Coordinates of C-alpha atoms and ligand atoms in Angstrom, one line a residue:
M638 CA 0.0 0.0 0.0
E639 CA 1.1 3.5 -0.7
P640 CA 1.7 5.5 2.4
A641 CA -0.6 8.2 1.0
D642 CA -3.3 5.6 0.6
L643 CA -3.0 4.5 4.2
A644 CA -3.2 8.1 5.3
G645 CA -6.4 8.6 3.2
Y646 CA -7.8 5.4 4.7
S647 CA -7.3 6.5 8.2
S648 CA -8.3 10.1 7.7
Q649 CA -11.6 9.1 6.1
N650 CA -12.5 6.3 8.2
G651 CA -10.6 6.7 11.4
S652 CA -13.6 7.8 13.4
R653 CA -15.6 4.8 12.4
P654 CA -15.2 1.6 14.3
A655 CA -13.9 -1.2 12.1
S656 CA -16.5 -3.8 11.5
P657 CA -15.5 -7.5 11.6
G658 CA -15.0 -9.2 8.3
W659 CA -13.8 -7.1 5.5
A660 CA -12.3 -4.3 7.6
G661 CA -10.5 -7.0 9.6
V662 CA -9.1 -8.3 6.4
V663 CA -7.9 -4.8 5.5
K664 CA -6.0 -4.5 8.8
R665 CA -4.3 -7.9 8.4
R666 CA -3.4 -7.3 4.8
H667 CA -2.6 -3.7 4.4
H668 CA 1.2 -4.3 4.5
R669 CA 0.9 -6.2 1.3
T670 CA 2.0 -4.1 -1.6
G671 CA 1.3 -4.2 -5.3
L672 CA -1.6 -4.4 -7.5
L673 CA -3.6 -7.4 -8.2
V674 CA -1.5 -10.4 -7.2
S675 CA -3.8 -13.4 -7.5
A676 CA -7.0 -14.6 -9.1
L677 CA -8.1 -18.0 -8.0
L678 CA -11.4 -19.7 -8.5
A679 CA -13.8 -19.8 -5.6
F680 CA -17.5 -20.2 -5.2
G681 CA -19.2 -16.8 -5.3
P682 CA -22.0 -15.3 -3.3
M683 CA -24.7 -16.5 -5.7
A684 CA -25.6 -20.1 -5.7
G685 CA -24.1 -22.0 -8.6
V686 CA -22.2 -19.0 -9.9
C687 CA -18.5 -19.2 -10.1
A688 CA -16.7 -16.2 -8.8
E689 CA -13.1 -15.1 -9.1
R690 CA -11.2 -13.9 -6.1
F691 CA -8.7 -11.1 -6.2
T692 CA -6.4 -9.7 -3.7
T693 CA -6.4 -5.9 -3.5
Q694 CA -4.5 -3.4 -1.4
L695 CA -7.3 -3.2 1.1
G696 CA -8.6 -6.8 1.2
N697 CA -9.9 -9.6 -0.9
I698 CA -12.8 -9.3 -3.2
E699 CA -14.8 -11.7 -5.3
V700 CA -16.1 -10.9 -8.7
A701 CA -19.1 -12.9 -9.9
E702 CA -20.9 -12.8 -13.3
V703 CA -24.5 -11.9 -12.8
V704 CA -25.4 -12.2 -16.5
S705 CA -23.6 -12.5 -19.8
G706 CA -24.8 -12.3 -23.4
L707 CA -25.3 -8.5 -23.3
E708 CA -24.4 -6.9 -26.7
S709 CA -22.1 -4.0 -26.1
P710 CA -23.7 -2.9 -22.8
W711 CA -23.1 0.7 -22.1
G712 CA -25.0 2.0 -19.1
M713 CA -27.0 0.6 -16.2
A714 CA -29.4 1.8 -13.5
F715 CA -31.1 0.2 -10.5
L716 CA -34.9 0.5 -10.1
P717 CA -36.2 0.8 -6.5
D718 CA -37.3 -2.8 -6.5
G719 CA -33.7 -4.0 -7.3
D720 CA -34.2 -4.7 -11.0
I721 CA -31.3 -3.5 -13.1
L722 CA -31.9 -1.7 -16.5
V723 CA -29.0 -2.2 -18.9
T724 CA -28.6 -0.3 -22.2
E725 CA -27.1 -2.2 -25.2
R726 CA -25.5 0.2 -27.7
P727 CA -27.1 -1.3 -30.8
G728 CA -30.4 0.0 -29.4
R729 CA -31.9 -2.3 -26.9
L730 CA -32.9 -1.8 -23.2
R731 CA -32.6 -5.0 -21.1
L732 CA -33.9 -5.9 -17.7
V733 CA -32.0 -8.0 -15.2
R734 CA -34.3 -9.4 -12.5
N735 CA -33.3 -11.7 -9.7
G736 CA -29.9 -12.3 -11.3
K737 CA -31.4 -13.3 -14.7
L738 CA -31.5 -11.4 -18.0
L739 CA -35.0 -11.3 -19.2
P740 CA -35.1 -12.5 -22.8
T741 CA -37.4 -9.8 -24.1
P742 CA -36.1 -6.3 -24.3
V743 CA -38.1 -3.2 -23.2
S744 CA -40.3 -2.0 -26.1
G745 CA -41.3 1.5 -27.2
L746 CA -37.8 3.0 -27.2
P747 CA -37.1 6.3 -28.9
E748 CA -35.6 6.1 -32.4
V749 CA -32.0 5.2 -31.8
A750 CA -29.6 5.6 -34.7
P751 CA -26.4 3.6 -33.9
M752 CA -23.4 5.1 -35.7
G753 CA -19.7 4.9 -35.0
Q754 CA -19.3 5.2 -31.2
G755 CA -23.0 6.1 -30.9
G756 CA -26.1 4.1 -30.2
L757 CA -28.2 3.6 -27.0
M758 CA -25.9 4.7 -24.2
G759 CA -26.7 6.5 -20.9
I760 CA -29.6 5.8 -18.6
A761 CA -31.0 7.5 -15.5
V762 CA -34.0 6.7 -13.3
D763 CA -36.2 9.6 -12.2
P764 CA -35.6 10.4 -8.5
D765 CA -39.4 10.2 -8.0
F766 CA -39.8 6.9 -10.0
G767 CA -42.1 5.5 -7.3
R768 CA -44.6 8.2 -8.1
E769 CA -43.9 8.7 -11.8
P770 CA -42.0 5.9 -13.4
W771 CA -39.9 8.0 -15.8
I772 CA -36.6 6.7 -17.1
Y773 CA -34.2 8.8 -19.2
L774 CA -32.1 7.5 -22.1
A775 CA -29.2 9.2 -24.0
Y776 CA -28.5 8.0 -27.5
S777 CA -27.3 9.0 -30.9
G778 CA -30.2 10.3 -33.0
K779 CA -30.3 11.1 -36.7
G780 CA -31.4 14.4 -38.2
R781 CA -30.4 17.4 -40.2
G782 CA -26.6 17.4 -40.6
G783 CA -25.9 13.9 -39.3
H784 CA -26.0 12.4 -35.9
G785 CA -26.1 13.9 -32.4
T786 CA -26.7 13.0 -28.8
E787 CA -30.3 13.1 -27.8
V788 CA -32.2 12.5 -24.5
A789 CA -35.7 11.1 -24.3
R790 CA -37.8 10.0 -21.4
G791 CA -40.6 7.5 -21.1
R792 CA -42.7 5.9 -18.4
L793 CA -41.7 2.3 -17.8
V794 CA -44.7 0.1 -17.4
D795 CA -43.8 -3.6 -17.2
L796 CA -41.5 -4.1 -20.2
E797 CA -42.8 -1.2 -22.2
L798 CA -41.8 2.5 -22.4
M799 CA -44.9 4.7 -22.7
D800 CA -45.4 8.4 -23.4
V801 CA -41.9 8.8 -24.8
E802 CA -40.8 12.3 -25.4
T803 CA -37.5 13.7 -26.6
I804 CA -36.4 16.3 -24.0
F805 CA -33.0 17.4 -25.4
R806 CA -31.1 17.4 -28.8
A807 CA -27.5 18.4 -29.0
L808 CA -27.1 20.8 -31.9
P809 CA -25.7 21.0 -34.4
K810 CA -25.5 17.3 -35.4
A811 CA -22.4 16.1 -37.1
R812 CA -21.3 13.6 -39.7
G813 CA -18.5 11.9 -37.7
G814 CA -19.0 8.9 -35.5
R815 CA -17.0 10.0 -32.5
H816 CA -17.5 11.6 -29.1
F817 CA -21.2 11.4 -28.1
G818 CA -20.6 11.7 -24.3
S819 CA -24.0 10.5 -23.1
R820 CA -23.9 9.9 -19.3
L821 CA -27.0 11.1 -17.4
V822 CA -27.2 12.0 -13.7
F823 CA -29.7 13.8 -11.5
A824 CA -28.4 16.4 -9.2
D825 CA -29.7 16.8 -5.7
D826 CA -31.9 19.7 -6.9
G827 CA -33.7 17.4 -9.4
T828 CA -32.1 18.9 -12.5
L829 CA -30.7 16.5 -15.1
F830 CA -27.1 16.7 -16.2
I831 CA -26.2 15.4 -19.7
S832 CA -22.5 14.8 -20.5
L833 CA -21.6 15.5 -24.2
G834 CA -18.6 15.2 -26.4
D835 CA -17.2 17.5 -29.1
R836 CA -18.3 15.0 -31.9
G837 CA -14.8 15.1 -33.2
E838 CA -15.0 18.8 -34.0
R839 CA -12.7 20.4 -31.5
P840 CA -13.6 24.1 -31.9
S841 CA -17.2 23.3 -31.0
A842 CA -16.1 22.8 -27.3
Q843 CA -15.3 26.5 -27.0
D844 CA -18.4 27.7 -28.9
L845 CA -21.2 28.6 -26.5
N846 CA -23.7 28.7 -29.4
D847 CA -23.1 25.0 -29.9
H848 CA -24.0 22.3 -27.5
R849 CA -21.2 20.0 -28.4
G850 CA -18.3 19.8 -26.0
S851 CA -20.5 20.9 -23.1
L852 CA -22.1 19.7 -20.0
I853 CA -25.9 20.2 -20.2
R854 CA -28.3 21.0 -17.3
I855 CA -32.0 20.8 -17.9
N856 CA -35.2 20.2 -15.9
R857 CA -36.6 16.7 -16.2
D858 CA -39.2 17.9 -18.8
G859 CA -36.5 19.4 -20.9
S860 CA -37.1 23.0 -20.0
V861 CA -34.1 25.2 -19.0
P862 CA -33.6 25.9 -15.3
D863 CA -34.0 29.6 -14.3
D864 CA -30.6 29.6 -12.6
N865 CA -28.5 28.1 -15.5
P866 CA -25.2 30.1 -15.7
L867 CA -25.0 31.1 -19.4
V868 CA -27.9 32.7 -21.0
D869 CA -26.9 35.7 -23.1
G870 CA -25.8 34.6 -26.5
A871 CA -25.2 31.0 -25.4
K872 CA -27.2 27.9 -25.7
P873 CA -29.1 28.2 -22.4
E874 CA -28.9 24.5 -21.6
I875 CA -25.0 24.7 -21.2
F876 CA -23.7 24.4 -17.6
S877 CA -20.0 24.2 -18.5
Y878 CA -17.9 23.8 -21.6
G879 CA -14.5 23.1 -23.0
H880 CA -15.0 19.3 -22.7
R881 CA -13.7 16.7 -25.2
N882 CA -15.8 13.6 -24.5
M883 CA -17.3 12.9 -21.0
Q884 CA -18.3 9.3 -20.5
G885 CA -18.3 9.3 -16.7
M886 CA -20.4 11.4 -14.4
V887 CA -21.6 11.1 -10.8
V888 CA -22.9 13.3 -8.0
H889 CA -20.7 13.4 -4.9
P890 CA -22.6 11.8 -2.1
E891 CA -21.8 14.5 0.4
T892 CA -21.1 17.7 -1.4
G893 CA -23.7 17.2 -4.1
A894 CA -21.2 18.5 -6.7
V895 CA -21.3 16.9 -10.2
W896 CA -18.0 15.1 -11.0
T897 CA -17.1 14.2 -14.6
H898 CA -14.3 12.5 -16.4
E899 CA -13.4 12.8 -20.0
H900 CA -11.2 11.1 -22.6
G901 CA -8.1 13.1 -23.6
P902 CA -6.6 12.7 -27.0
Q903 CA -3.3 10.7 -26.7
G904 CA -2.8 11.3 -22.9
G905 CA -4.7 13.8 -20.9
D906 CA -7.8 12.0 -19.6
E907 CA -9.2 14.2 -16.9
I908 CA -11.4 14.3 -13.8
N909 CA -13.2 17.6 -13.2
I910 CA -15.6 19.0 -10.6
E911 CA -18.2 20.9 -12.5
K912 CA -18.7 24.6 -11.7
P913 CA -21.4 26.7 -13.3
G914 CA -20.2 28.6 -16.4
A915 CA -16.7 27.3 -16.1
N916 CA -14.4 26.6 -19.1
Y917 CA -12.5 23.3 -18.9
G918 CA -10.1 24.2 -21.6
W919 CA -10.5 21.7 -24.5
P920 CA -9.0 22.2 -27.1
V921 CA -7.1 25.3 -26.0
I922 CA -5.4 23.5 -23.1
T923 CA -4.9 19.8 -22.6
Y924 CA -2.3 17.4 -21.1
G925 CA -2.7 15.2 -24.2
V926 CA -1.1 15.4 -27.7
N927 CA -2.2 14.4 -31.2
Y928 CA -2.5 10.7 -31.9
G929 CA 0.4 9.2 -33.8
S930 CA 2.3 12.4 -34.5
G931 CA 2.5 13.3 -30.8
T932 CA 2.3 17.0 -31.8
R933 CA 1.0 19.6 -29.4
I934 CA -2.7 20.6 -29.3
G935 CA -3.7 24.1 -28.6
E936 CA -1.7 26.4 -26.4
G937 CA -0.3 24.2 -23.7
T938 CA -1.5 22.9 -20.4
A939 CA -2.8 26.0 -18.5
K940 CA -4.4 29.3 -19.3
A941 CA -6.1 32.0 -17.3
G942 CA -9.8 31.6 -17.2
M943 CA -9.6 27.9 -17.9
E944 CA -10.0 25.2 -15.2
Q945 CA -7.3 22.7 -14.4
P946 CA -8.4 19.1 -14.0
L947 CA -8.7 17.7 -10.5
Y948 CA -6.8 14.6 -11.8
K949 CA -5.3 13.5 -15.1
W950 CA -4.0 10.3 -16.7
V951 CA -0.9 10.4 -18.9
P952 CA -0.9 8.0 -20.7
S953 CA -4.6 7.7 -21.1
I954 CA -6.7 4.9 -19.6
A955 CA -9.8 5.7 -21.7
P956 CA -12.1 6.2 -18.8
S957 CA -15.8 5.1 -18.9
G958 CA -18.3 5.0 -16.0
M959 CA -17.7 6.4 -12.6
A960 CA -19.1 5.7 -9.1
F961 CA -18.5 6.9 -5.6
Y962 CA -18.6 4.1 -3.0
S963 CA -20.4 5.1 0.1
G964 CA -21.7 1.8 1.3
D965 CA -20.8 -0.3 4.3
A966 CA -19.7 -3.6 2.7
F967 CA -16.2 -2.5 1.9
E968 CA -15.1 -0.5 4.9
G969 CA -11.9 0.7 3.5
W970 CA -13.4 1.8 0.2
R971 CA -15.9 4.3 1.6
G972 CA -15.4 7.6 0.0
N973 CA -13.4 6.2 -2.9
L974 CA -14.0 7.0 -6.5
F975 CA -14.2 4.1 -9.0
V976 CA -13.5 4.6 -12.8
G977 CA -13.7 2.0 -15.5
S978 CA -10.9 1.8 -18.1
L979 CA -11.5 0.7 -21.7
K980 CA -7.9 0.7 -22.6
F981 CA -6.4 -1.4 -19.8
G982 CA -9.4 -3.4 -18.7
V983 CA -9.0 -2.3 -15.2
L984 CA -11.2 -0.8 -12.6
V985 CA -9.5 2.2 -11.1
R986 CA -9.9 2.9 -7.4
L987 CA -9.0 6.5 -6.3
T988 CA -8.5 7.5 -2.7
L989 CA -9.6 11.1 -2.1
E990 CA -8.6 13.6 0.6
G991 CA -11.3 16.3 0.2
D992 CA -11.2 17.1 -3.5
R993 CA -7.7 15.8 -4.0
V994 CA -6.8 12.3 -5.4
I995 CA -4.0 11.0 -3.2
A996 CA -3.7 7.4 -4.4
E997 CA -4.7 5.1 -7.3
E998 CA -5.1 1.4 -7.4
R999 CA -5.9 -0.7 -10.5
L1000 CA -8.0 -3.8 -10.1
F1001 CA -8.5 -6.8 -12.4
S1002 CA -5.4 -6.5 -14.6
G1003 CA -7.4 -6.8 -17.8
R1004 CA -9.0 -10.1 -16.7
F1005 CA -12.5 -9.0 -17.8
G1006 CA -11.5 -6.9 -20.8
R1007 CA -12.7 -3.4 -21.4
I1008 CA -14.7 -1.9 -18.5
R1009 CA -17.6 0.3 -19.7
D1010 CA -19.5 1.2 -16.6
V1011 CA -19.4 1.0 -12.8
V1012 CA -22.3 1.6 -10.4
A1013 CA -22.7 1.2 -6.7
G1014 CA -25.7 -1.0 -6.1
P1015 CA -28.4 -0.5 -3.4
D1016 CA -27.0 -3.6 -1.7
D1017 CA -23.6 -1.9 -1.2
D1018 CA -21.9 -4.0 -3.8
L1019 CA -20.2 -2.6 -6.9
Y1020 CA -21.5 -3.6 -10.3
V1021 CA -19.5 -3.4 -13.5
L1022 CA -20.4 -3.8 -17.2
T1023 CA -17.8 -5.1 -19.7
D1024 CA -17.6 -3.6 -23.2
A1025 CA -17.9 -6.6 -25.5
T1026 CA -20.3 -8.1 -28.0
D1027 CA -20.9 -10.8 -25.4
G1028 CA -20.7 -8.4 -22.5
Q1029 CA -21.1 -9.2 -18.8
L1030 CA -22.7 -7.7 -15.8
L1031 CA -20.3 -8.4 -12.9
R1032 CA -20.8 -8.0 -9.2
I1033 CA -18.0 -7.3 -6.8
T1034 CA -18.4 -8.4 -3.2
P1035 CA -16.0 -8.4 -0.2
A1036 CA -14.4 -11.8 0.5
D1037 CA -12.5 -13.0 3.6
Ligands
CA44 CA1 -9.7 20.2 -19.4

């Protein structure tokens, strides 16, 4: 374990009594250094399901397959009854119930136009789902000028989406197949945040009369909140800008701030804490360089009036999906931030001290391939989607 990591562990959890089990394991094993060191077969928490055991810096974990056979799964969300909705990028919405993938997809989806990196992507469940069963989907939609990120909502009744309405369209659309962003989260005030990408057209990220390369904030019916930061001469849905391609977004469980991460070009993936009206720099400043040629992009790494990332990866990990862990099952992981990596097939665990990242651990060593999404479940376990044509939903539980 890194000394900094140990400090983070004790500062964040020092006031809490260690529970027996996993925390005890942490105490016994925290002198062991290194990343993943073993993966041996064991029987998992679910009857009949084989799980793999991994040793981590803060204890042993087991990773069990909940379901497989998902085609390029991209996003997932838990319903209040424990069902899990999973988007498949080609344009299907699937339901996992009691550990089984229902064979019939949800019907009545909006018109998804898969293209390049696009397709059916982000998903969010209405905070008041129990009263009004709205779910929200982000996807690539076709229209004048090409494709662009769109968001629709519909009421989920059994396996059908009803009263579907499009509540946001990123404009202008573009011909290219890259950088659709497409994560969705609800802030504590009930507004919906939509992460976008620059659609491969870099200058769009600095153009406030262009949604692309921005973070969007709307009300759940698609209207613009009265207190959005940029109104005069700007697209009013824009909350912040200067983003390249955000495929991770989460609300901090204590501060309520929206955290995002984004893909850099070659190098320069970033984590940012979103501030209203702020400019996050792309493509004027970046810690990345052009693919292949390695030539510089923009003006360097810093400029007045532009935000510095909270954390950056050079070289890139190609981050996708992000979750804070605030459950009780993994005592030592409370307050940690988890990020999936497409490039290295790892799940990144970041230890924070306030708003500072003080340590990074990489789990799985590529064992499950590309990681597309990570979500903290209501049962305090972590859930992961793998990015593959035969993709998996995995569940991570503590092991002794
Ligand atoms: Ca930036």
